[in-house]
CSV table of C-alpha atoms in Angstrom, one decimal:
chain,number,residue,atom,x,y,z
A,1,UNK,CA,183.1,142.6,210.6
A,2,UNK,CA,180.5,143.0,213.2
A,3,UNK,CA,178.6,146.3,212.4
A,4,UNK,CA,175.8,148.2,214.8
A,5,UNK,CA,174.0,150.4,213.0
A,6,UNK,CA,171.4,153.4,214.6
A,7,UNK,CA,168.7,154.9,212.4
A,8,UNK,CA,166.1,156.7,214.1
A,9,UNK,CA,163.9,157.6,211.1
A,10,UNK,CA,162.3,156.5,207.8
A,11,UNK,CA,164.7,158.6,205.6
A,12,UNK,CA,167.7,156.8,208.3
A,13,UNK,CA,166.0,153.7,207.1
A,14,UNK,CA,166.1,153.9,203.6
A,15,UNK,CA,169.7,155.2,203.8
A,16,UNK,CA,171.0,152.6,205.7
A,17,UNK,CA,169.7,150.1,203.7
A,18,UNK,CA,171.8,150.9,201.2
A,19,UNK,CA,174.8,151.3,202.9
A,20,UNK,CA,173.9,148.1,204.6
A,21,UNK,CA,173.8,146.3,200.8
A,22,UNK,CA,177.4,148.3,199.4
A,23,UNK,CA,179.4,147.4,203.0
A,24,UNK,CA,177.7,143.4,201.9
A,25,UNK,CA,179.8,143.6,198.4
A,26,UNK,CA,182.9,144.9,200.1
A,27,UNK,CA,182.8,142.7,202.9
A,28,UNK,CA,181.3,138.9,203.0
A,29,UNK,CA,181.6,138.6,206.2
A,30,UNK,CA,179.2,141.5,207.4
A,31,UNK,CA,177.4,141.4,210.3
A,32,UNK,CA,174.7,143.4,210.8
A,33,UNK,CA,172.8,144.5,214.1
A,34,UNK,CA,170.6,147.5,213.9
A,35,UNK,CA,168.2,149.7,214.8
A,36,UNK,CA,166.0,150.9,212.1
A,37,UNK,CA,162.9,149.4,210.0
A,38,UNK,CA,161.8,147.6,207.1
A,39,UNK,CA,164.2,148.9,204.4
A,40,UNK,CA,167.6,147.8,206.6
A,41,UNK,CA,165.5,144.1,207.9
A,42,UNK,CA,165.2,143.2,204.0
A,43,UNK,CA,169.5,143.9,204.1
A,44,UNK,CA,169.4,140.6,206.6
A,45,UNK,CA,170.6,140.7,210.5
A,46,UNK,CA,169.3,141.2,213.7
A,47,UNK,CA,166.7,144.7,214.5
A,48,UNK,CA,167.3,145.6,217.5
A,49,UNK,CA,164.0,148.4,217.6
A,50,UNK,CA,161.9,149.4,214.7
A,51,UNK,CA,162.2,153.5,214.1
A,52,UNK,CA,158.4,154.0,214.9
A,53,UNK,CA,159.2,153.2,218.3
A,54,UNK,CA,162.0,156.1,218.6
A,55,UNK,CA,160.4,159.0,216.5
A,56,UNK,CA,159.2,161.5,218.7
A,57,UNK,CA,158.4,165.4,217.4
A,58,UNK,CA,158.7,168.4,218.5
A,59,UNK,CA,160.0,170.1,221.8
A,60,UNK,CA,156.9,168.9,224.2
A,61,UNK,CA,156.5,165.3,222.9
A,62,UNK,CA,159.9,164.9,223.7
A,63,UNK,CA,159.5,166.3,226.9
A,64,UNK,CA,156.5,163.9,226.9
A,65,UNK,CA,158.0,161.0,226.4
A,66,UNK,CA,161.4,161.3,228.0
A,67,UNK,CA,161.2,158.5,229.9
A,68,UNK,CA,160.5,156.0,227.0
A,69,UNK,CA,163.9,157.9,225.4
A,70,UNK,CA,165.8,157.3,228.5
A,71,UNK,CA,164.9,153.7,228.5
A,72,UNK,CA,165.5,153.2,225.0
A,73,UNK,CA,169.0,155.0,225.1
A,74,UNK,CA,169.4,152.6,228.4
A,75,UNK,CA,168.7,149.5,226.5
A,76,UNK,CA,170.7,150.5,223.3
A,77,UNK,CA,174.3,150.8,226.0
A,78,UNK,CA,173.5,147.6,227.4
A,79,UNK,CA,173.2,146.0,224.1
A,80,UNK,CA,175.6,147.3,222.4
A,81,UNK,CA,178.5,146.4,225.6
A,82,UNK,CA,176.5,142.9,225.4
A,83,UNK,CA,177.2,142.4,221.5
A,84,UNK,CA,180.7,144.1,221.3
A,85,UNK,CA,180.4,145.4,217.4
A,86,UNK,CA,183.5,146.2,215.4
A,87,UNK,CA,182.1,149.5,214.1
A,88,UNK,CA,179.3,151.7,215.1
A,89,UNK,CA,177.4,153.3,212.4
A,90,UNK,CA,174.7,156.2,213.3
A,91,UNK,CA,172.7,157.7,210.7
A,92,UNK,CA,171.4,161.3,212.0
A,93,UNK,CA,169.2,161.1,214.7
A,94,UNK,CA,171.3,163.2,216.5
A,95,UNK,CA,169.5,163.6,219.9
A,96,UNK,CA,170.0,160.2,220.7
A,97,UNK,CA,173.3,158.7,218.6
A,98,UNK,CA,175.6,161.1,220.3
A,99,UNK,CA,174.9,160.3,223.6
A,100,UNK,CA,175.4,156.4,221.9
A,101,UNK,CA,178.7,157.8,220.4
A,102,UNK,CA,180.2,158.8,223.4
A,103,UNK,CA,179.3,155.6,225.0
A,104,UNK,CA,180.9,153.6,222.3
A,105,UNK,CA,184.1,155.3,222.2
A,106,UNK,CA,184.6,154.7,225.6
A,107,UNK,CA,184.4,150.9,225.4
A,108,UNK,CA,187.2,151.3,222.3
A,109,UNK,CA,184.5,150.9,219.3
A,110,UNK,CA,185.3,153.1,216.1
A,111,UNK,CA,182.5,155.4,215.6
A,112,UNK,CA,181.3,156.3,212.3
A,113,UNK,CA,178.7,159.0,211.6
A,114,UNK,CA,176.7,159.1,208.2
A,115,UNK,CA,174.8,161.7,207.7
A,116,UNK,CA,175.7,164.9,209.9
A,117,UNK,CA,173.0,166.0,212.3
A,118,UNK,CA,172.4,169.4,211.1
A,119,UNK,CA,174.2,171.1,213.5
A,120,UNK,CA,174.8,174.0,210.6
A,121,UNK,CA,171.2,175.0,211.5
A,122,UNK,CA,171.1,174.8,215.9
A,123,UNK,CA,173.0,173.5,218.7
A,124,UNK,CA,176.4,174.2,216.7
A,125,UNK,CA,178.0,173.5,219.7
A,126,UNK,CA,177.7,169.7,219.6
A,127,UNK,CA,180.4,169.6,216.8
A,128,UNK,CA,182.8,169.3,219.8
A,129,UNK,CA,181.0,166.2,221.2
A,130,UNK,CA,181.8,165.1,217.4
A,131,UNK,CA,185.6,166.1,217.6
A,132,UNK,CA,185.8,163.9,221.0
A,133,UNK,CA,183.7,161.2,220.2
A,134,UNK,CA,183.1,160.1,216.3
A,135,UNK,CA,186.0,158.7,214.7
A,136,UNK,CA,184.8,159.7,210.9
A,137,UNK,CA,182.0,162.4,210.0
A,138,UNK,CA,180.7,161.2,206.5
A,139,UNK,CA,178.0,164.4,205.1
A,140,UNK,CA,176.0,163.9,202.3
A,141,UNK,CA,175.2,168.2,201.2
A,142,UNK,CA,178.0,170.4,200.0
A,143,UNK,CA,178.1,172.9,202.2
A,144,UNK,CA,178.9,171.0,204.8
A,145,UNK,CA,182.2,170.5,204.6
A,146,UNK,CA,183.5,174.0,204.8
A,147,UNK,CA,181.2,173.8,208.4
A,148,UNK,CA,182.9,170.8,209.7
A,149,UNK,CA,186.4,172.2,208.4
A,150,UNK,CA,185.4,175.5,210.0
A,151,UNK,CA,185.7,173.9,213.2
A,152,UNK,CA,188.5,171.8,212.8
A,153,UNK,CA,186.7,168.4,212.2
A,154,UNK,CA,187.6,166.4,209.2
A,155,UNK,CA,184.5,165.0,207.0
A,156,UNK,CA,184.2,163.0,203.8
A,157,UNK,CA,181.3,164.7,201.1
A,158,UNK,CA,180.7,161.6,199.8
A,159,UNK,CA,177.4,162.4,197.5
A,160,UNK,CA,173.8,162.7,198.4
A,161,UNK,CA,172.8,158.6,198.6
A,162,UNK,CA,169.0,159.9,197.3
A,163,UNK,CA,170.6,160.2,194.5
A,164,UNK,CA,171.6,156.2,194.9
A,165,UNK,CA,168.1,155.3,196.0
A,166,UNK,CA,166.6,157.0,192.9
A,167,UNK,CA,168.6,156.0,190.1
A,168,UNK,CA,167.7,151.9,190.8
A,169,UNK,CA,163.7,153.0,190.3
A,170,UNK,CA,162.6,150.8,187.3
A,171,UNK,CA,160.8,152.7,184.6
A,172,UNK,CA,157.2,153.2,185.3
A,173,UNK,CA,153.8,153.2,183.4
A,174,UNK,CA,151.6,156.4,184.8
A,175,UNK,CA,148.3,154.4,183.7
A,176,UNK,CA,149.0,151.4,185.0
A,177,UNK,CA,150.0,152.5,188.5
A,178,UNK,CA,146.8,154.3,188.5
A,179,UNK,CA,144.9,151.1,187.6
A,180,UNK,CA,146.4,149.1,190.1
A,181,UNK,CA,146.2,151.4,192.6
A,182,UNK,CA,141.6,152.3,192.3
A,183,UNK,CA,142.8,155.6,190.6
A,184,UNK,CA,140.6,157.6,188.3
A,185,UNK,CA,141.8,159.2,184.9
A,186,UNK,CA,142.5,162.5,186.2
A,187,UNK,CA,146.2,164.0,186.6
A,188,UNK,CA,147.2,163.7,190.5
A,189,UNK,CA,148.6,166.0,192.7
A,190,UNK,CA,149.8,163.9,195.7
A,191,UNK,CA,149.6,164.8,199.2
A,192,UNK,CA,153.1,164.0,201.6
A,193,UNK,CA,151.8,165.0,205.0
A,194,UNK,CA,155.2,163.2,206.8
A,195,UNK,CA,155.5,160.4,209.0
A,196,UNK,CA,154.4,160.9,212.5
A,197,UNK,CA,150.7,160.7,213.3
A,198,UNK,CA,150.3,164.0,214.8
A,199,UNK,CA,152.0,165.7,212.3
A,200,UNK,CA,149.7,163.5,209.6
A,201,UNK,CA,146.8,164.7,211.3
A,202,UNK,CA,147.7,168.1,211.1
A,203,UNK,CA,148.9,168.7,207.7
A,204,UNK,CA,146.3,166.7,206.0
A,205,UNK,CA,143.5,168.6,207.1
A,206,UNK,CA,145.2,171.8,205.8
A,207,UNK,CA,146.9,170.2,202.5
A,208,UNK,CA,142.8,168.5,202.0
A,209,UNK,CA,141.7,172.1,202.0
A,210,UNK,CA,142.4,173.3,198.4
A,211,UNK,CA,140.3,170.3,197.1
A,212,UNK,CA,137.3,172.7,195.6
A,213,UNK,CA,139.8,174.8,193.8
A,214,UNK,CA,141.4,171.6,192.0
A,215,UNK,CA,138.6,169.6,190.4
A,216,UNK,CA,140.5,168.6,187.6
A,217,UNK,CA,142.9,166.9,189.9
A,218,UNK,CA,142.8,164.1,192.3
A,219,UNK,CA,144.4,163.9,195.7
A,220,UNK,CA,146.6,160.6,196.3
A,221,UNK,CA,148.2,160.7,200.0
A,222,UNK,CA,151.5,158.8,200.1
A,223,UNK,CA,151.0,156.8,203.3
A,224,UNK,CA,153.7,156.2,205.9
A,225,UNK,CA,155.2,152.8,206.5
A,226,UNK,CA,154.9,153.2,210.4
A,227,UNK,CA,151.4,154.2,210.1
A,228,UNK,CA,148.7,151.5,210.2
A,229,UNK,CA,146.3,151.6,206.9
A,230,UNK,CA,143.0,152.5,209.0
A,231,UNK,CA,144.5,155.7,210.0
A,232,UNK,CA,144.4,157.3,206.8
A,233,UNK,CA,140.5,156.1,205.7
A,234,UNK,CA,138.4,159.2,207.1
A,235,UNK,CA,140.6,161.2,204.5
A,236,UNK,CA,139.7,159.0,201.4
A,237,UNK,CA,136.9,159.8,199.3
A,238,UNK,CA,135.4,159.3,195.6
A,239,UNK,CA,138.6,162.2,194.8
A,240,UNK,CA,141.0,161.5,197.8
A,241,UNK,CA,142.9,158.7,197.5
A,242,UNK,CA,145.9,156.3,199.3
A,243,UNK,CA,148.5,154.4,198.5
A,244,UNK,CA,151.1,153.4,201.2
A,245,UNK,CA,154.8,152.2,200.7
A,246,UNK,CA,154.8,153.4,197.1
A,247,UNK,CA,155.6,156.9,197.5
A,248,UNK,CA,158.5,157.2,195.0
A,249,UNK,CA,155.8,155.8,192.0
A,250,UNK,CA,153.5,158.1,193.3
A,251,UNK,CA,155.4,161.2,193.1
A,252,UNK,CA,156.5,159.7,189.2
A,253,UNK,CA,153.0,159.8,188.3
A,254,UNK,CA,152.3,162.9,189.9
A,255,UNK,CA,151.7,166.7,188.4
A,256,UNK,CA,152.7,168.7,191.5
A,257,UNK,CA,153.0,167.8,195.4
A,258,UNK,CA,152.3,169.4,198.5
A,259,UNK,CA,155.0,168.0,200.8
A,260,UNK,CA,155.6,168.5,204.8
A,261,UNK,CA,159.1,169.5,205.6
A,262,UNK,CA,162.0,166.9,205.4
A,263,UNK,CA,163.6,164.5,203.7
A,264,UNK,CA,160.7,164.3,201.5
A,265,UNK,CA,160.9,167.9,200.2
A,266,UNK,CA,164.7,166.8,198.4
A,267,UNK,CA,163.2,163.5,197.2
A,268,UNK,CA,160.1,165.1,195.3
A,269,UNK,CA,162.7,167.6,193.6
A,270,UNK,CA,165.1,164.7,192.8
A,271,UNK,CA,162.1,163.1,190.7
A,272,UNK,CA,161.4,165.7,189.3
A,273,UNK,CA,157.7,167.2,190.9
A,274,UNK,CA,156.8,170.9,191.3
A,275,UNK,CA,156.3,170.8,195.3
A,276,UNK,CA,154.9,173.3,197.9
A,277,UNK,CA,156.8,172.8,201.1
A,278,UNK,CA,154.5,173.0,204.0
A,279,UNK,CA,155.3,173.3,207.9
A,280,UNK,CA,153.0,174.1,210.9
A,281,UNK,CA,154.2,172.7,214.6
A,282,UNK,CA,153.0,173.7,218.1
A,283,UNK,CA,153.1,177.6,218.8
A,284,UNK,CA,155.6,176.6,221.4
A,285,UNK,CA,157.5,174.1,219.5
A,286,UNK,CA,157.9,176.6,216.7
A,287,UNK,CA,158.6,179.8,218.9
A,288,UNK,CA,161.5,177.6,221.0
A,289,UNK,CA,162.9,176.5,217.3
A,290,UNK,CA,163.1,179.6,215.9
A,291,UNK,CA,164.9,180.8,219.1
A,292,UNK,CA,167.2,177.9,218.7
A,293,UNK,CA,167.9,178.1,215.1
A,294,UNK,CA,170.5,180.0,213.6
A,295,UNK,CA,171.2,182.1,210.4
A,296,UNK,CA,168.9,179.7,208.1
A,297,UNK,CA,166.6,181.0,205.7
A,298,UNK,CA,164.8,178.2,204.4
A,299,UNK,CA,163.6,175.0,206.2
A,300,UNK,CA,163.4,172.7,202.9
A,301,UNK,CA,167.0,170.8,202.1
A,302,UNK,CA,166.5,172.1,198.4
A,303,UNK,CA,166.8,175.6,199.3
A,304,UNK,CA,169.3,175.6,201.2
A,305,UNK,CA,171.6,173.1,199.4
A,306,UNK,CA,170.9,176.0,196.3
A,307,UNK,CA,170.9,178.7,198.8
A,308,UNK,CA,167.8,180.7,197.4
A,309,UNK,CA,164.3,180.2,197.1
A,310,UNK,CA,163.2,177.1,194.4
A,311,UNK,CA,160.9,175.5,195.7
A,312,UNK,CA,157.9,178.1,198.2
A,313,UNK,CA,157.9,177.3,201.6
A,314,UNK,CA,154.7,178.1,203.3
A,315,UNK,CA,155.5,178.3,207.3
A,316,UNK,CA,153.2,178.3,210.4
A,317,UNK,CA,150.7,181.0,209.5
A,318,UNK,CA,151.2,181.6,205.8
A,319,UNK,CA,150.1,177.9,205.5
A,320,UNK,CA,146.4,178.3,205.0
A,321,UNK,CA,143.8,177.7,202.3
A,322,UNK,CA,144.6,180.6,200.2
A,323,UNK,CA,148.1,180.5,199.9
A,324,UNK,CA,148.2,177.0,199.1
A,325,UNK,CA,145.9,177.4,196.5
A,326,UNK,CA,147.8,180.3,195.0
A,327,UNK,CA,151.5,178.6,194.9
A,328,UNK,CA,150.2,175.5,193.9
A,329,UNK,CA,148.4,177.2,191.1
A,330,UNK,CA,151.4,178.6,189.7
A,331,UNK,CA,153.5,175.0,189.6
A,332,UNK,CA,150.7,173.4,187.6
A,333,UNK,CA,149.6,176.3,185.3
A,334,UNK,CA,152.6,179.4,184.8
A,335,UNK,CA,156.2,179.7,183.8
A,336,UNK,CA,156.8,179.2,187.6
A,337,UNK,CA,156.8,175.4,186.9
A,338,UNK,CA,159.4,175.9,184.0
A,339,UNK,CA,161.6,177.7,185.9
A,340,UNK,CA,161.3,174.5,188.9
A,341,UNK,CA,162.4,172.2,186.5
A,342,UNK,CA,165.3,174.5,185.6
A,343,UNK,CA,166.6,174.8,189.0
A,344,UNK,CA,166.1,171.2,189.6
A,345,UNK,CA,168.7,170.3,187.3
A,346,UNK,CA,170.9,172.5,189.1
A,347,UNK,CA,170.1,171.4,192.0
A,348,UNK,CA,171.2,167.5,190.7
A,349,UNK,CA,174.2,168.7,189.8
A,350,UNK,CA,175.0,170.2,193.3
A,351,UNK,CA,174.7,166.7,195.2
A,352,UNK,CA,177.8,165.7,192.8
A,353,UNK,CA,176.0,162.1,191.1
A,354,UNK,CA,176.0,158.9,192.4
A,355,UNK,CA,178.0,156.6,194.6
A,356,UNK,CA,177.5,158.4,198.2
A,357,UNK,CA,176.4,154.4,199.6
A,358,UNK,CA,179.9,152.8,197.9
A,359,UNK,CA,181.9,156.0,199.3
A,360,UNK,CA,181.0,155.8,202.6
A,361,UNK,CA,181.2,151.7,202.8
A,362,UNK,CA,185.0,152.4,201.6
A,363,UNK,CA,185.3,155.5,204.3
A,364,UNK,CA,184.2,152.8,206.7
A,365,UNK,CA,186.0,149.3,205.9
A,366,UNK,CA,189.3,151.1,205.7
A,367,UNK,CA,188.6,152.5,209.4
């Protein structure tokens, strides 16, 4: 089969890839045209656009950039009416894959959608654009079922695939990474500041704050892979280090994390890393968002898959200096970190094991 697939982001990246490598050992004869990034090019086919090209944050860069989105919705039509797939595949990103979905379904192309947009949180009322439009809803958290049944849309759970992504991690040797990679002998806490520059630029400085109060530590900064190397070196220092692409062996070797809201936040807990979630947008960004979204409590996936407060979430102006230093204080040093680990077993149990990649490739090859 001929399949198109749209992921807009790293974590849509990672995820496809592996759906891109189960739908291979159900079906020989898959053909794969996408948009996405490294992860999905090493699957084989044809990339369409790399994912740094589409990721745009926050209300006003959007607003910013709308022409370049236009365009790039523009050019995905006319390629995809061009290359006439079998199936289309979008992985979140909803902003721009449901204006593709309706598109699709119009030509006669089964639409499949992996990974719900999080419609649960804001703009609820696109599940009727899903009802019309995607031919199978495939959600990776619990909860998100009852939603979609709620409003009469049928869904498949079919697992969390971090939980795929995770369990194929070789073992790894804390002292050797840290040899390889110009460390020093003390105990890390790494430093996940997202993916966009302008987000980078402002969670570093904050996250690089706490420094003076951690001397026993050193900083590593997990790098994005759609963010050149140069970008990060006014951070480094003799006690501020870097490592890019390797964020997963970081965070193995790692005491505690600071991490910027996302993906990132569920992936530190799945391996197992006391984390502070931090977040701090535009004032207008945030103040439109918070109008926007609905009935959530937390912003980090791992609170609200467990629905209570593991992991702290420090937001806009209780991220500063001092409260980082305080919560981070108590996942390195008090029966706070215990309790972490606790809850992260619970957590693990939540996502319901492995297999979400396999699911879904069945959920779509018997479309």
């Amino acid at each position: 089969m001929k399949y198109y697939i749209i992921a807009g982001e790293a974590s849509g990246d990672l995820h496809g890839s592996n759906l891109m490598k189960a739908l291979k050992q159900k079906d020989q004869d898959a053909d794969f045209r996408f948009w996405g990034g490294d992860l999905m090019a090493k699957q084989g086919g044809i990339m369409v656009k790399h994912y740094r090209d589409l990721a745009f944050m926050g209300f006003l860069e959007v607003a910013m950039n709308l022409r370049t989105i236009l365009n790039n919705i523009k050019f995905c039509k006319e390629d995809i009416k061009n290359n006439k797939p079998d199936v289309l595949i979008l992985v979140d990103y909803p902003g721009f894959n449901l204006r593709i979905a309706k598109f699709a379904k119009q030509l006669g192309i089964k639409v499949v959608y992996y990974i719900s947009p999080q419609l649960w949180a804001w703009k609820e009322g696109r599940v009727e654009i899903i009802k019309k439009y995607v031919d199978e809803m495939m959600v990776i958290l619990p909860f998100e079922e009852d939603f979609y049944k709620k409003h009469g849309v049928h869904s498949h759970f079919v697992g969390h695939p971090l939980l795929d992504a995770i369990s194929t991690l070789e073992d790894i040797n804390i002292e050797t990474f840290k040899t390889e990679n110009g460390l020093n002998e003390k105990e890390i806490i790494a430093l996940l500041p997202g993916s966009r520059k302008q987000e980078v630029e402002k969670m570093l400085e904050i996250m690089l704050s706490v420094r003076p109060y951690f001397k026993d530590y050193q900083f590593v900064i997990a790098g994005a892979p759609s963010l050149p190397k140069e970008f990060y070196e006014t951070y480094v220092d003799d006690n501020v280090h870097f490592v890019s692409n390797k964020t997963y062996d970081l965070l193995r070797c790692s005491k505690a994390a600071l991490v910027t809201s996302g993906t990132a936040t569920l992936e530190t807990a799945l391996l197992n890393v006391p984390e502070v979630v931090c977040y701090r947008g535009s004032k207008i960004s945030y103040a439109i968002a918070k109008r926007l979204v609905k009935n959530i409590k937390y912003i980090s996936l791992v609170n609200l898959i467990m629905d209570r407060e593991v992991v702290k979430e420090l937001i806009q102006n209780d991220l500063n200096k001092n409260s980082l230093v305080e919560e981070l204080k108590k996942i390195l040093e008090t029966e706070k970190r215990v309790e972490v680990f606790r809850d992260y077993e619970l957590l693990r149990e939540k996502l319901g094991g492995k297999g979400a990649s396999e699911n879904a490739a069945e959920v779509i090859i018997n479309l």
